[in-house]
PDB file of C-alpha atoms in Angstrom:
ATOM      1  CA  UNK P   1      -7.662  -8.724 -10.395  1.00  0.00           C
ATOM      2  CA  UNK P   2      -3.969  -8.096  -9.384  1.00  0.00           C
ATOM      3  CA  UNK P   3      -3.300  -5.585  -6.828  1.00  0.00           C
ATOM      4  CA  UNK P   4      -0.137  -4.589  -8.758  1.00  0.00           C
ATOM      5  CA  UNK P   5      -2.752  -2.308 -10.890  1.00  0.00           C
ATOM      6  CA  UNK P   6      -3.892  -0.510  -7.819  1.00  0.00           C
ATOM      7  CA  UNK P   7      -0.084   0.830  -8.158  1.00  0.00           C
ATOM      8  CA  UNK P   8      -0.392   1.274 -12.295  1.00  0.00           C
ATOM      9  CA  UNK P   9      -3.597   3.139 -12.470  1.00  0.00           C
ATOM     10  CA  UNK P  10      -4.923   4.313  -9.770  1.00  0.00           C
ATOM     11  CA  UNK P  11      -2.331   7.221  -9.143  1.00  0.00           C
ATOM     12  CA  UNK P  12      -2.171   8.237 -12.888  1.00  0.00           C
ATOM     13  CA  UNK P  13      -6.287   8.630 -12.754  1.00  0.00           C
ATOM     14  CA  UNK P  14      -5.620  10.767  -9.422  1.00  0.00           C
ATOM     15  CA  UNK P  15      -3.010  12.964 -11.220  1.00  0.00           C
ATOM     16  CA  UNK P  16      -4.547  13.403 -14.362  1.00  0.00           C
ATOM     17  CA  UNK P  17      -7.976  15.119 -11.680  1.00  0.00           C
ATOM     18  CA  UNK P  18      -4.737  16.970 -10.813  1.00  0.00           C
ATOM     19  CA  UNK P  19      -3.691  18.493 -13.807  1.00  0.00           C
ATOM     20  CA  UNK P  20      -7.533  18.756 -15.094  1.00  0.00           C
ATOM     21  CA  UNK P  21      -8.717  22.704 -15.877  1.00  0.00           C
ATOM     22  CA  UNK P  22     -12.151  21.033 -16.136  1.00  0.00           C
ATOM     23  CA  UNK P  23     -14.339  20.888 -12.961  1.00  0.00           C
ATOM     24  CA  UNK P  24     -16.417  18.157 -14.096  1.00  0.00           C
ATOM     25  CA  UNK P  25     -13.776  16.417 -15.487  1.00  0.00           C
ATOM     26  CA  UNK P  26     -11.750  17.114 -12.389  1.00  0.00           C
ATOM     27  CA  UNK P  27     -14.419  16.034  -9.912  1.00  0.00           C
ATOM     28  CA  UNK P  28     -14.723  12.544 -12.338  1.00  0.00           C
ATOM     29  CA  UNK P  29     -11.335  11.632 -12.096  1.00  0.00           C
ATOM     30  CA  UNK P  30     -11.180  12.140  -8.420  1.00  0.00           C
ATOM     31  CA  UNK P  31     -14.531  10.161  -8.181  1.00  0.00           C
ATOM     32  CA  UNK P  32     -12.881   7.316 -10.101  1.00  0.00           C
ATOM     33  CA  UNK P  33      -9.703   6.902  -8.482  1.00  0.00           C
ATOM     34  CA  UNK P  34     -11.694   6.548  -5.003  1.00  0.00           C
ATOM     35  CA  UNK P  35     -13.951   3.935  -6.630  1.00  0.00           C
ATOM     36  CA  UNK P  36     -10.934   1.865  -7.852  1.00  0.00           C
ATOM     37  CA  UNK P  37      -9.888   1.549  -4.196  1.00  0.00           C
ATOM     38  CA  UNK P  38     -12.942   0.966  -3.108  1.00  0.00           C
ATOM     39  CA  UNK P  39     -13.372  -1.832  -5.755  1.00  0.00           C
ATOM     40  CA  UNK P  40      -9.792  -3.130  -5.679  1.00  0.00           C
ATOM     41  CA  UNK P  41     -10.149  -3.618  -1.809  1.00  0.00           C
ATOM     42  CA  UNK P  42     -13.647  -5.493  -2.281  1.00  0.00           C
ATOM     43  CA  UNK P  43     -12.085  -8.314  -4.496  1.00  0.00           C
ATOM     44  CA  UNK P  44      -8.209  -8.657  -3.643  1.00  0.00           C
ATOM     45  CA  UNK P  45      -8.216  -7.269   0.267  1.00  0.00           C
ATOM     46  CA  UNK P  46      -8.406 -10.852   2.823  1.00  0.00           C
ATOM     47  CA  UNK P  47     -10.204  -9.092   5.856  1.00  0.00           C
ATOM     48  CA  UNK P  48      -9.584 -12.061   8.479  1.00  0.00           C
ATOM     49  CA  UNK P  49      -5.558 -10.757   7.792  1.00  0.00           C
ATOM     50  CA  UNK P  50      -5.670  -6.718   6.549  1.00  0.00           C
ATOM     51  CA  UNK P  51      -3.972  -7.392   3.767  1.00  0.00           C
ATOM     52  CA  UNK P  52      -4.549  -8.225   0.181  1.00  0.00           C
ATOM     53  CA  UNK P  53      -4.125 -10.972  -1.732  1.00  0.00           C
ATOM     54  CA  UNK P  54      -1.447 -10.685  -4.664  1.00  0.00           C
ATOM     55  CA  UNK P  55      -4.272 -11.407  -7.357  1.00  0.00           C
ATOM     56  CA  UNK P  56      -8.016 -12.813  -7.123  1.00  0.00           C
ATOM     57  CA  UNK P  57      -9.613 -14.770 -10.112  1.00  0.00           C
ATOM     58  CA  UNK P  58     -12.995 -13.385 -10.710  1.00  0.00           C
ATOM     59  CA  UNK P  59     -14.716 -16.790 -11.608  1.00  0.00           C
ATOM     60  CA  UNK P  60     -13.586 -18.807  -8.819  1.00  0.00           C
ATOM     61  CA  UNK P  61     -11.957 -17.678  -5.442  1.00  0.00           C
ATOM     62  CA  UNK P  62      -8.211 -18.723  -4.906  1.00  0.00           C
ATOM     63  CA  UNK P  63      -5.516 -18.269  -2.114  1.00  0.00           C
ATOM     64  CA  UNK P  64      -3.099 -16.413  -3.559  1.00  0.00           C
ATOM     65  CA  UNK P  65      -0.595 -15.602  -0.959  1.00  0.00           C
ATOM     66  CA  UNK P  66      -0.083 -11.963   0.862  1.00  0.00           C
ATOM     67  CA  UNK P  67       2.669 -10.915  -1.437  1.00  0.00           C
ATOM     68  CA  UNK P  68       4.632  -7.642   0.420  1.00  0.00           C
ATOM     69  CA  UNK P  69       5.235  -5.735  -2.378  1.00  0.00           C
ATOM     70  CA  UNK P  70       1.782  -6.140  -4.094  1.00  0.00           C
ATOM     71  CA  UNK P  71       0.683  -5.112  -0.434  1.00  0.00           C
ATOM     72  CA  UNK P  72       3.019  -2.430  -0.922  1.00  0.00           C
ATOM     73  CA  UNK P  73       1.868  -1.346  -4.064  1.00  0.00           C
ATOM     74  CA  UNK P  74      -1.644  -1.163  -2.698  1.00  0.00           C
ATOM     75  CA  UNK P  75      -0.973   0.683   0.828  1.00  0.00           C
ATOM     76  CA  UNK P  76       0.867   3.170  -1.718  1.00  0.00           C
ATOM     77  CA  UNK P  77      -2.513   3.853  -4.089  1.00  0.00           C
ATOM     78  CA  UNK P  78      -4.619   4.265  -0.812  1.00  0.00           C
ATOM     79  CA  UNK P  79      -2.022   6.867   0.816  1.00  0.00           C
ATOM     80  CA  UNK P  80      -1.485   8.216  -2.796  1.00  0.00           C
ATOM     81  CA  UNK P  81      -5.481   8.945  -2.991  1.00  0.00           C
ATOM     82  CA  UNK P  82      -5.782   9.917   0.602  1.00  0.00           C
ATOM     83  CA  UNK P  83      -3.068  12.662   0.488  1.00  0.00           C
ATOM     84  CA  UNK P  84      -4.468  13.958  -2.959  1.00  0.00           C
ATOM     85  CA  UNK P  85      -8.709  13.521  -2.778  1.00  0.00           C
ATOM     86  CA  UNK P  86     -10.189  16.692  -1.389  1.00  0.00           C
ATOM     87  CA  UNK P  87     -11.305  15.815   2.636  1.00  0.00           C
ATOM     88  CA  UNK P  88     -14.694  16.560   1.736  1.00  0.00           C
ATOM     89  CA  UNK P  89     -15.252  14.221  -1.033  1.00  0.00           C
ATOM     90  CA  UNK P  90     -17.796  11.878   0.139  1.00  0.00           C
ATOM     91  CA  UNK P  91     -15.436   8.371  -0.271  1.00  0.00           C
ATOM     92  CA  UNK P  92     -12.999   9.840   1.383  1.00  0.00           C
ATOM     93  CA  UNK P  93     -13.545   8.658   5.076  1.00  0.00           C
ATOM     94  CA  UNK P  94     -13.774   5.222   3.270  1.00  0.00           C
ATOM     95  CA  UNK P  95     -10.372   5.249   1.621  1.00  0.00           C
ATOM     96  CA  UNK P  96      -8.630   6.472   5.115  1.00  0.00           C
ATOM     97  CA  UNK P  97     -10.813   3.582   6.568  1.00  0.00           C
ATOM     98  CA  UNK P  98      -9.115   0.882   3.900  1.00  0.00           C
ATOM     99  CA  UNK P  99      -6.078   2.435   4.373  1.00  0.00           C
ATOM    100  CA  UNK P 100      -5.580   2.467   8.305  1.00  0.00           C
ATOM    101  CA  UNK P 101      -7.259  -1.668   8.587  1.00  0.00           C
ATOM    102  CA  UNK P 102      -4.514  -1.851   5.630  1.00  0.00           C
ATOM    103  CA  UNK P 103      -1.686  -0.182   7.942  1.00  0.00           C
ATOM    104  CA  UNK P 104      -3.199  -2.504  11.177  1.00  0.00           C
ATOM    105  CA  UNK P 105      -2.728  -5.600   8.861  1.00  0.00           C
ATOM    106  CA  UNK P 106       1.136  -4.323   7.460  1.00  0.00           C
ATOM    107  CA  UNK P 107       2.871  -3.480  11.152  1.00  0.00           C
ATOM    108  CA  UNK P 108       2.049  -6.639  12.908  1.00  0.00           C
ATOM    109  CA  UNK P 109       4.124  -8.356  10.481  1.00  0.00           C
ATOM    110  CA  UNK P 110       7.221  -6.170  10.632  1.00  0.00           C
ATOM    111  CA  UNK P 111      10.365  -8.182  12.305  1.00  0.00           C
ATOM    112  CA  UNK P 112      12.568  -7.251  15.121  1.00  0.00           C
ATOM    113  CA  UNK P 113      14.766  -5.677  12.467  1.00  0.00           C
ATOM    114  CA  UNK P 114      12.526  -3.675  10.830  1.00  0.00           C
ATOM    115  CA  UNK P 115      12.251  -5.523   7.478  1.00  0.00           C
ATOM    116  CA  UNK P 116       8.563  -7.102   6.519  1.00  0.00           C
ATOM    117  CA  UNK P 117       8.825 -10.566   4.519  1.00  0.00           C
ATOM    118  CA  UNK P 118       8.766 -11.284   0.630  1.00  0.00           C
ATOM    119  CA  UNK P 119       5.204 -13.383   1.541  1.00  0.00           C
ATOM    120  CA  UNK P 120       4.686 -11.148   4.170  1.00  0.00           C
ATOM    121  CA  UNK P 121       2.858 -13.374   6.802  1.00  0.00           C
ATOM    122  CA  UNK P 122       5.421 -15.807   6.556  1.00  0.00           C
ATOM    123  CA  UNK P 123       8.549 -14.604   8.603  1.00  0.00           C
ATOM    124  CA  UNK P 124      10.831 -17.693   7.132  1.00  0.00           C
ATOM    125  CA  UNK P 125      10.453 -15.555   3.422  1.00  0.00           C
ATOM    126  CA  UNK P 126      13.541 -13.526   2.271  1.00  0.00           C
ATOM    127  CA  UNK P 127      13.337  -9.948   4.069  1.00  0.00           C
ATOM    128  CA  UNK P 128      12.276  -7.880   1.227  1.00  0.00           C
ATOM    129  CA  UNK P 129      13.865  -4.316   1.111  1.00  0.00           C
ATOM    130  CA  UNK P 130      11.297  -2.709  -1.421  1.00  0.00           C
ATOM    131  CA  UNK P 131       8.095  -3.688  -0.165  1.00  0.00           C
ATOM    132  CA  UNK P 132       9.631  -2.603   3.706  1.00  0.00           C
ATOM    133  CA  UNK P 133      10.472   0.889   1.616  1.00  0.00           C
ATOM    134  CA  UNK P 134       6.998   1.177   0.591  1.00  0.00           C
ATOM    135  CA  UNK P 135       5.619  -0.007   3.710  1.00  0.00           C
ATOM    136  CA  UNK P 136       7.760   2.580   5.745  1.00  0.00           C
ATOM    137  CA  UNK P 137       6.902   5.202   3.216  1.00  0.00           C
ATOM    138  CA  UNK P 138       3.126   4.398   3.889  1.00  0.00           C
ATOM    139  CA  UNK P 139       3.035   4.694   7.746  1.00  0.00           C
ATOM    140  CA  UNK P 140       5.785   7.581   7.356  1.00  0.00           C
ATOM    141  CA  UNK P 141       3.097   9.346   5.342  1.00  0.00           C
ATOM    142  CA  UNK P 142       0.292   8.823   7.453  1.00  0.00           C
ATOM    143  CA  UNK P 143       2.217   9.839  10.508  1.00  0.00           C
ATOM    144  CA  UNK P 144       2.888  13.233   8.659  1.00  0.00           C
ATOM    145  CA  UNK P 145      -0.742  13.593   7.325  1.00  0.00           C
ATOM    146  CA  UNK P 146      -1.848  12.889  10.426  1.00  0.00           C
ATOM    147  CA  UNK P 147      -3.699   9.668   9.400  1.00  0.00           C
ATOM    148  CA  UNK P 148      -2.371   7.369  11.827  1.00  0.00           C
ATOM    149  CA  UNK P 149      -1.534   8.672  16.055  1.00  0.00           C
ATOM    150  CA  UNK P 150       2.005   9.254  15.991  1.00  0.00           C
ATOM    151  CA  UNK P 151       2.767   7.548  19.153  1.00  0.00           C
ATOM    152  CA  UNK P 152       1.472   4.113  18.138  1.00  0.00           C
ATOM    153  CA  UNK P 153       2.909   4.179  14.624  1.00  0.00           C
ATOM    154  CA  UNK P 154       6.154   6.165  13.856  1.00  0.00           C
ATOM    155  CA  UNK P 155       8.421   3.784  15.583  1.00  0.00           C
ATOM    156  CA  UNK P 156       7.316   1.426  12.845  1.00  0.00           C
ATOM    157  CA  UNK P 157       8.642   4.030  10.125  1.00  0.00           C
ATOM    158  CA  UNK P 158      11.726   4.714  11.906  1.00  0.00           C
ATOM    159  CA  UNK P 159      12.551   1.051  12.536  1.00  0.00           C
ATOM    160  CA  UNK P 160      11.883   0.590   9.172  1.00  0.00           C
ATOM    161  CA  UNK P 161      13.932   3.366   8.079  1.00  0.00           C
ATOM    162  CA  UNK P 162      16.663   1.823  10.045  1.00  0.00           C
ATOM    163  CA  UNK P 163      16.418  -1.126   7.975  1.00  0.00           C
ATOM    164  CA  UNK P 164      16.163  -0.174   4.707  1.00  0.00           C
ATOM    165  CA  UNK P 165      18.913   2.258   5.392  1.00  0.00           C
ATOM    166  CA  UNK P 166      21.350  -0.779   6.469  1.00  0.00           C
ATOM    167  CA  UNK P 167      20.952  -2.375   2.645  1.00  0.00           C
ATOM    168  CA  UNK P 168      21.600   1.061   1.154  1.00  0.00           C
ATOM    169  CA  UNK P 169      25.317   1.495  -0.027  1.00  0.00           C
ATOM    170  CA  UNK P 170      27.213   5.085   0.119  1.00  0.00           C
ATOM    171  CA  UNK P 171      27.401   4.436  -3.977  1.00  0.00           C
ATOM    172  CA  UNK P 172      23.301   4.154  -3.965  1.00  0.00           C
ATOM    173  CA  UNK P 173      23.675   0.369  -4.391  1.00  0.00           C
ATOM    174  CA  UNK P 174      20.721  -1.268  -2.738  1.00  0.00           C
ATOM    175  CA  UNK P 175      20.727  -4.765  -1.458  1.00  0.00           C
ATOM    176  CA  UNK P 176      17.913  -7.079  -0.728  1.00  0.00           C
ATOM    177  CA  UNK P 177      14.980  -6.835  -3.285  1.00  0.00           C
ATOM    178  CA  UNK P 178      13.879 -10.225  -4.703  1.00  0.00           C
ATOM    179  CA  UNK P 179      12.304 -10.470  -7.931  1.00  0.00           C
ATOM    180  CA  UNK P 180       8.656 -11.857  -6.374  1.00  0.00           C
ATOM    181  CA  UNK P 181       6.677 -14.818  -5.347  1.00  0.00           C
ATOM    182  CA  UNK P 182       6.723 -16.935  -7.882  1.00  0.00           C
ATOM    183  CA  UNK P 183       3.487 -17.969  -6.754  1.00  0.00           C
TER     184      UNK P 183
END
Protein backbone atom coordinates (compact mmCIF):
# COMPACT_ATOMS: atom_id res chain seq x y z
CA UNK A 1 0.00 0.00 0.00
CA UNK A 2 1.75 3.30 -1.04
CA UNK A 3 0.38 6.44 0.22
CA UNK A 4 1.23 8.06 -3.15
CA UNK A 5 -2.34 6.46 -4.27
CA UNK A 6 -4.15 8.29 -1.55
CA UNK A 7 -3.04 11.35 -3.96
CA UNK A 8 -3.99 9.23 -7.43
CA UNK A 9 -7.38 8.04 -6.51
CA UNK A 10 -8.83 9.21 -3.87
CA UNK A 11 -9.60 12.82 -5.26
CA UNK A 12 -10.69 11.53 -8.76
CA UNK A 13 -13.40 9.10 -6.79
CA UNK A 14 -14.40 12.43 -4.79
CA UNK A 15 -14.82 14.41 -8.07
CA UNK A 16 -16.39 12.00 -10.12
CA UNK A 17 -19.51 12.07 -6.63
CA UNK A 18 -19.02 15.66 -7.87
CA UNK A 19 -19.93 15.62 -11.27
CA UNK A 20 -22.52 12.56 -10.61
CA UNK A 21 -26.46 13.52 -11.65
CA UNK A 22 -27.15 10.21 -9.85
CA UNK A 23 -28.00 10.34 -6.09
CA UNK A 24 -27.13 6.89 -5.42
CA UNK A 25 -24.32 6.97 -7.43
CA UNK A 26 -23.39 10.29 -5.93
CA UNK A 27 -23.84 9.24 -2.31
CA UNK A 28 -21.45 5.88 -3.39
CA UNK A 29 -18.71 7.74 -4.57
CA UNK A 30 -18.66 10.03 -1.64
CA UNK A 31 -19.00 6.87 0.62
CA UNK A 32 -15.94 5.42 -1.11
CA UNK A 33 -13.59 8.13 -1.14
CA UNK A 34 -14.12 8.43 2.83
CA UNK A 35 -13.50 4.68 3.14
CA UNK A 36 -10.19 4.91 1.18
CA UNK A 37 -8.96 7.33 3.86
CA UNK A 38 -10.17 5.57 6.36
CA UNK A 39 -8.43 2.39 4.99
CA UNK A 40 -5.28 4.08 3.67
CA UNK A 41 -4.71 5.60 7.24
CA UNK A 42 -5.30 2.02 8.94
CA UNK A 43 -2.33 0.37 7.00
CA UNK A 44 0.30 3.19 5.97
CA UNK A 45 -0.44 5.97 8.96
CA UNK A 46 2.59 5.23 12.07
CA UNK A 47 0.42 6.57 15.08
CA UNK A 48 3.43 6.73 17.72
CA UNK A 49 4.67 9.74 14.92
CA UNK A 50 1.23 11.21 12.96
CA UNK A 51 2.49 10.52 9.96
CA UNK A 52 2.47 7.82 7.38
CA UNK A 53 4.74 5.62 6.22
CA UNK A 54 5.78 6.01 2.40
CA UNK A 55 4.44 2.36 1.62
CA UNK A 56 3.41 -0.75 3.92
CA UNK A 57 3.76 -4.42 2.60
CA UNK A 58 0.60 -6.21 3.36
CA UNK A 59 2.25 -9.66 4.23
CA UNK A 60 4.81 -8.56 6.54
CA UNK A 61 5.19 -5.12 8.37
CA UNK A 62 8.27 -2.94 7.30
CA UNK A 63 9.76 0.54 8.29
CA UNK A 64 9.54 2.39 5.48
CA UNK A 65 10.60 5.83 6.31
CA UNK A 66 8.15 9.09 6.74
CA UNK A 67 8.69 10.28 3.24
CA UNK A 68 7.39 14.32 3.11
CA UNK A 69 5.93 14.30 0.00
CA UNK A 70 4.06 10.91 0.27
CA UNK A 71 2.96 12.64 3.65
CA UNK A 72 2.12 15.39 1.49
CA UNK A 73 0.26 13.58 -0.89
CA UNK A 74 -1.81 12.08 1.88
CA UNK A 75 -2.55 15.35 4.12
CA UNK A 76 -3.73 16.59 0.49
CA UNK A 77 -6.49 13.50 -0.08
CA UNK A 78 -7.73 14.04 3.59
CA UNK A 79 -8.15 18.01 3.13
CA UNK A 80 -9.28 17.22 -0.51
CA UNK A 81 -12.22 14.88 1.04
CA UNK A 82 -12.82 17.08 3.99
CA UNK A 83 -13.46 20.30 1.96
CA UNK A 84 -15.66 18.29 -0.61
CA UNK A 85 -17.77 15.35 1.65
CA UNK A 86 -21.05 16.81 2.77
CA UNK A 87 -20.60 17.69 6.92
CA UNK A 88 -23.27 15.39 7.58
CA UNK A 89 -21.99 12.32 6.05
CA UNK A 90 -21.47 9.98 8.81
CA UNK A 91 -17.31 9.42 8.18
CA UNK A 92 -16.90 12.68 8.08
CA UNK A 93 -15.90 13.60 11.76
CA UNK A 94 -13.45 10.64 11.15
CA UNK A 95 -11.65 12.04 8.14
CA UNK A 96 -11.27 15.67 9.99
CA UNK A 97 -10.07 13.42 12.94
CA UNK A 98 -7.17 11.69 10.52
CA UNK A 99 -6.60 14.78 9.12
CA UNK A 100 -5.94 17.17 12.21
CA UNK A 101 -3.57 13.96 14.23
CA UNK A 102 -2.11 14.14 10.47
CA UNK A 103 -1.57 18.11 10.70
CA UNK A 104 -0.26 17.54 14.71
CA UNK A 105 2.28 14.96 13.26
CA UNK A 106 3.37 17.47 9.94
CA UNK A 107 4.07 21.00 12.06
CA UNK A 108 6.31 19.65 14.69
CA UNK A 109 8.66 18.83 12.06
CA UNK A 110 8.73 22.13 10.20
CA UNK A 111 12.35 23.99 10.62
CA UNK A 112 13.17 27.41 11.74
CA UNK A 113 12.92 28.33 8.08
CA UNK A 114 9.84 27.09 7.27
CA UNK A 115 10.84 24.16 4.99
CA UNK A 116 9.86 20.38 6.30
CA UNK A 117 12.60 17.63 5.31
CA UNK A 118 12.76 15.18 2.21
CA UNK A 119 12.46 12.16 5.16
CA UNK A 120 10.61 14.40 7.10
CA UNK A 121 11.60 13.36 10.73
CA UNK A 122 15.03 13.60 9.89
CA UNK A 123 16.09 17.38 9.87
CA UNK A 124 19.77 16.44 8.28
CA UNK A 125 17.46 15.42 4.80
CA UNK A 126 17.52 17.96 1.88
CA UNK A 127 14.70 20.71 2.65
CA UNK A 128 12.13 19.65 0.24
CA UNK A 129 10.18 22.57 -1.46
CA UNK A 130 7.13 20.44 -2.78
CA UNK A 131 6.17 18.44 0.04
CA UNK A 132 6.58 22.06 2.34
CA UNK A 133 4.05 23.42 -0.67
CA UNK A 134 1.69 20.76 0.03
CA UNK A 135 2.14 20.83 3.61
CA UNK A 136 1.51 24.70 3.71
CA UNK A 137 -1.35 24.24 1.35
CA UNK A 138 -2.84 21.66 3.89
CA UNK A 139 -2.75 23.77 7.14
CA UNK A 140 -3.51 26.95 4.82
CA UNK A 141 -6.70 25.09 3.96
CA UNK A 142 -7.71 24.05 7.20
CA UNK A 143 -7.10 27.46 8.64
CA UNK A 144 -9.62 28.78 5.94
CA UNK A 145 -12.17 25.89 6.44
CA UNK A 146 -11.94 26.39 9.76
CA UNK A 147 -10.53 22.89 10.53
CA UNK A 148 -7.66 23.78 12.51
CA UNK A 149 -7.80 27.24 15.40
CA UNK A 150 -6.21 29.85 13.53
CA UNK A 151 -4.08 31.07 16.26
CA UNK A 152 -2.17 27.83 16.83
CA UNK A 153 -1.73 26.98 13.16
CA UNK A 154 -1.51 29.80 10.50
CA UNK A 155 1.90 30.90 11.46
CA UNK A 156 2.89 27.47 10.22
CA UNK A 157 1.30 28.35 6.67
CA UNK A 158 2.72 31.68 6.56
CA UNK A 159 6.22 30.56 7.58
CA UNK A 160 5.87 28.12 5.15
CA UNK A 161 4.72 30.41 2.59
CA UNK A 162 7.75 32.40 3.34
CA UNK A 163 9.78 29.56 2.40
CA UNK A 164 8.54 28.21 -0.48
CA UNK A 165 8.26 31.70 -1.78
CA UNK A 166 12.24 32.22 -1.29
CA UNK A 167 12.91 29.10 -3.97
CA UNK A 168 10.37 30.62 -6.36
CA UNK A 169 12.08 32.69 -9.22
CA UNK A 170 10.31 35.97 -10.85
CA UNK A 171 10.54 33.61 -14.26
CA UNK A 172 8.37 30.76 -12.24
CA UNK A 173 11.60 28.73 -11.88
CA UNK A 174 11.35 26.75 -8.69
CA UNK A 175 14.30 25.52 -6.77
CA UNK A 176 14.59 22.79 -4.27
CA UNK A 177 12.42 19.66 -5.11
CA UNK A 178 14.37 16.35 -4.99
CA UNK A 179 13.32 13.50 -6.92
CA UNK A 180 12.46 11.15 -3.55
CA UNK A 181 13.79 8.77 -1.04
CA UNK A 182 15.27 6.34 -2.70
CA UNK A 183 14.32 4.23 0.03
Amino acid sequence: TWVDDMFMGIPYVLHAALYSKDPKEKARLFDEAANQVIGFNKHVYDKEANLYHHAQYSTRKSNICHWSRANGWGVFAASEVLKYLPKKHPKYKTILSIYKNHIDGIVKYQNAKGFWHNVIDHPETYEEVSASSIFTMAIARGVNNGWLDRKKYSKYALKGWEAISSQIEADGTVHNICIGTMS
